[in-house]
Amino acid sequence: MATSIATDTDITAAKPPLYNCILNYHVTASKPSAVTHCAVGSFTSSTDVNLIIGRSTHVDIQALTTEGLKGVLTAPIHGVISALKLFRPKAASKDLLLILTEHYKFAILEYNPIGPELITRACGDVKDAIGRPVEAGHLAAIDPDCRAIALHLYDGQLKVLQMEHDGTTLRMAPEASNVRLEESVVIDMAFLAIKPTSAGAGPSSSKAVMGHPVLALLYEDSKAARHVKTYTLNLKTRELEDGPWSQGNLDAGSSKVIPVPYPLGGAIVVGENVLTYFNTQQPTRSTQIKPNTAIQSWCAVDADGSRYLLSDFAGGLHLLVLAHADNRVAGLKVQTLGRTTSTSCMSYLDSGYVFLGSKGGDSQLIKLHAEPISSPSSAAAPAGAAAADGGVTGSGSAAVSDVNSDEGPNHVEVVDSWPSLAPIVDFIVMDLERQGQGQMVACCGCFQDGSLRVVRNGIGIHEAAAMDLPGIKGIWSVRRSWMDAYDSHLVLSFVGETRLLEISEDDVLDEATISGFDSDGQTLLAATTLHDQLLQVTSSSVRLVSSTTGQLLHEWSPANATHNNSSNGGSTSITLAAASPCQVLIASGGGLVWLLDVSESGRLEEVSGTVMDAEVACLDITPVGADSNKATLAAVGTWAMQVQLLSLPSLKPVTTEELGSEIIPRSVVLANFEGQAYVLCGLGDGQLHNWRLQSETSTLTDHKKVVLGTKPILLSSFTSQGQRNVFAASDRATIIYSNNKKLLYSNLNENEVAFMCSFTTSSFPDSLALVKGQQLSLGAINGTWSKC
């Protein structure tokens, strides 16, 4: 039975069938996290090292850089991935990607840097009308010379796809061939490397010399005995012929066939108790491993096939070495390196770095060390003895000790980890914090990777760096110039002092000094002005500093105020401050408020002053009008439990709104979402009030109230991915944004956030600096995410 192959359809664009869902709908809240397949190669270009990760219905393409793994592209696949392979045709400069789905669709994809996007070079449906589907899952193997793809989809049958490549065009045979197999239960299969015609092979391998691919099948008979047999795939007749060798009655737990590349050749059969090397031209070699060691995944370390990494179901990581001389294998040696997550697949990247994909726990990026190291966590606890030489680099013929002990030094360092909820074996929904929001408590993972996790909808912060800095009372970012794309300093406020952190050329945060800054005072506000000056407000004064020389340009204090001079009673203490790109709003005790203009000449000019009817609790002058650099309104929250709008520059009240609460407002902000201005006010009990601001009349309408937490709220504006947002720091941090003219509130995967500011650098684009307890951390927003 033949299967036609199409070239004008795309597996990534096919539409799923429609179902009758009148009263029900489903939506994906989080992308798949379990890693089922992975491969390493040069997919994006001939010089790149790429890691291709298959997560159920998505393909994630990553590039190995000096900073680690960097995401390149994530593509959805309309189907669950059952096989994923990278291969490079002889005349091609980079690899192609084969994907097979559980619905018997396949595609061969190529990366296009313009977009970027995936281009479908060939695709088709390999489903048959009759046949019993395999129970153990689909198997796929690609000929090392890229002439054929073998698929095992139905019991007793092998489907063969022939292909050719001339360097630019991939040509597939118009039909896929079905080849009958005597072996009904195939456990694993792989194409073997064969010697070139000029190598001079013996009679037993004459068929391989003719250029036909050799396929090794590991199968189980009706008596549950396992055997391995090789076949030569005749590409002309599309039939299987007896291969160069076979071996019966293998280890009862044999589960993997590892092809060894030329010049060693042959194959390794992985059992539960024995590892065996087979090659018709060399003696059979084997080595014992710890009994009942079920190997789940493997990957090659060296291009010549002299070393392999093996991972068992319990997370043990082992190094298999083929000791060889003159292209002949002298023996097999196994050493245990450490303990990791239980893997479903793994790929060796470079310089001792290995990616471990898991569908029963968290996936990991590890580094193998030549010398023993201490175990940083239980995930990398010692589980073996002996080291990989030079971080798993060098010759496979180096002498190593044969160690199969359970205890010994650990050589595995966990560099990074990707959390996964899979598999969720049970869960309940409950309101853990008794605030009206249901959260899912789930039993996740399996075996030693099992865990109990709390899942809730929200915004994810991927933490990139963290440091312990107790006592922070405020944080701001400043730039050297108003037009700079990146921030240069973080200003940290403490009781009685101010510290600055500067981002160096090596993207390292180091402590720095600016001579014009008052380092002995507690900073209330720091900002970069429209005229490339730095602004610092302390309890004693407002300081304007040159961003180029760091020298103090001008200083203003309430004691020298020309407005409200008779009302300040000699008060010289500033309590609150807010700034726009060219304005500063200052508040002092007794309800005193001043407005200052920042001039291009480097002076602070007092424009106006007023006395409020009550003490000022919070204020803001973020521009929300047509002029994005100069505010025309100020929002002020008072101890009279009111929010007032003041006209600028006169500071005359235009609107007053009662909060209807006995709780003092702690933070107020003016924000513009999708062209609509809002006033947001956070109270000391975790309540947030918001109003729509009518710009023409300066009135507040559509008053709404929402409970975000139980502790005081500190509001800060920031921009992420070109979208304006407001960050509400509290015991339950929340990001406020707008969609379709409606305010939305998304919880953050961080609790007890005290302060926040945006901090964007070349290494940390679109990042936030967060103060949590005694810690300062930098992280980027992942988007809608489920906390776990």
Tab-separated table of N, CA, C and O in Angstrom, residues 371-377 380-382 410-413:
chain	number	residue	atom	x	y	z
A	371	GLU	N	36.784	17.312	37.789
A	371	GLU	CA	37.071	17.049	39.191
A	371	GLU	C	35.768	17.010	39.975
A	371	GLU	O	34.794	17.686	39.628
A	372	PRO	N	35.730	16.244	41.051
A	372	PRO	CA	34.500	16.171	41.868
A	372	PRO	C	34.150	17.536	42.442
A	372	PRO	O	35.015	18.340	42.781
A	373	ILE	N	32.853	17.789	42.540
A	373	ILE	CA	32.353	19.023	43.135
A	373	ILE	C	31.334	18.662	44.190
A	373	ILE	O	30.818	17.539	44.238
A	374	SER	N	31.024	19.623	45.054
A	374	SER	CA	30.001	19.391	46.058
A	374	SER	C	28.640	19.462	45.407
A	374	SER	O	28.439	20.154	44.408
A	375	SER	N	27.692	18.757	45.987
A	375	SER	CA	26.341	18.720	45.426
A	375	SER	C	25.595	19.966	45.862
A	375	SER	O	25.372	20.174	47.049
A	376	PRO	N	25.182	20.837	44.916
A	376	PRO	CA	24.483	22.059	45.281
A	376	PRO	C	23.062	21.836	45.742
A	376	PRO	O	22.499	22.634	46.440
A	377	SER	N	22.469	20.732	45.328
A	377	SER	CA	21.074	20.460	45.681
A	377	SER	C	20.830	18.977	45.548
A	377	SER	O	21.633	18.216	45.043
A	380	ALA	N	21.157	17.275	42.157
A	380	ALA	CA	22.464	16.896	41.652
A	380	ALA	C	23.265	16.207	42.741
A	380	ALA	O	24.457	16.374	42.864
A	381	ALA	N	22.595	15.411	43.549
A	381	ALA	CA	23.266	14.731	44.647
A	381	ALA	C	24.218	13.689	44.112
A	381	ALA	O	24.027	13.136	43.044
A	382	PRO	N	25.292	13.369	44.866
A	382	PRO	CA	26.254	12.391	44.389
A	382	PRO	C	25.601	11.044	44.184
A	382	PRO	O	24.848	10.574	44.995
A	410	ASN	N	30.573	13.583	43.147
A	410	ASN	CA	29.635	14.090	42.163
A	410	ASN	C	30.371	14.994	41.180
A	410	ASN	O	31.193	15.819	41.560
A	411	HIS	N	30.064	14.842	39.877
A	411	HIS	CA	30.701	15.636	38.840
A	411	HIS	C	29.687	16.450	38.045
A	411	HIS	O	30.000	16.962	36.984
A	412	VAL	N	28.478	16.579	38.567
A	412	VAL	CA	27.386	17.241	37.845
A	412	VAL	C	27.032	18.545	38.545
A	412	VAL	O	26.742	18.565	39.739
A	413	GLU	N	27.052	19.625	37.798
A	413	GLU	CA	26.618	20.936	38.293
A	413	GLU	C	25.373	21.360	37.522
A	413	GLU	O	25.388	21.402	36.288
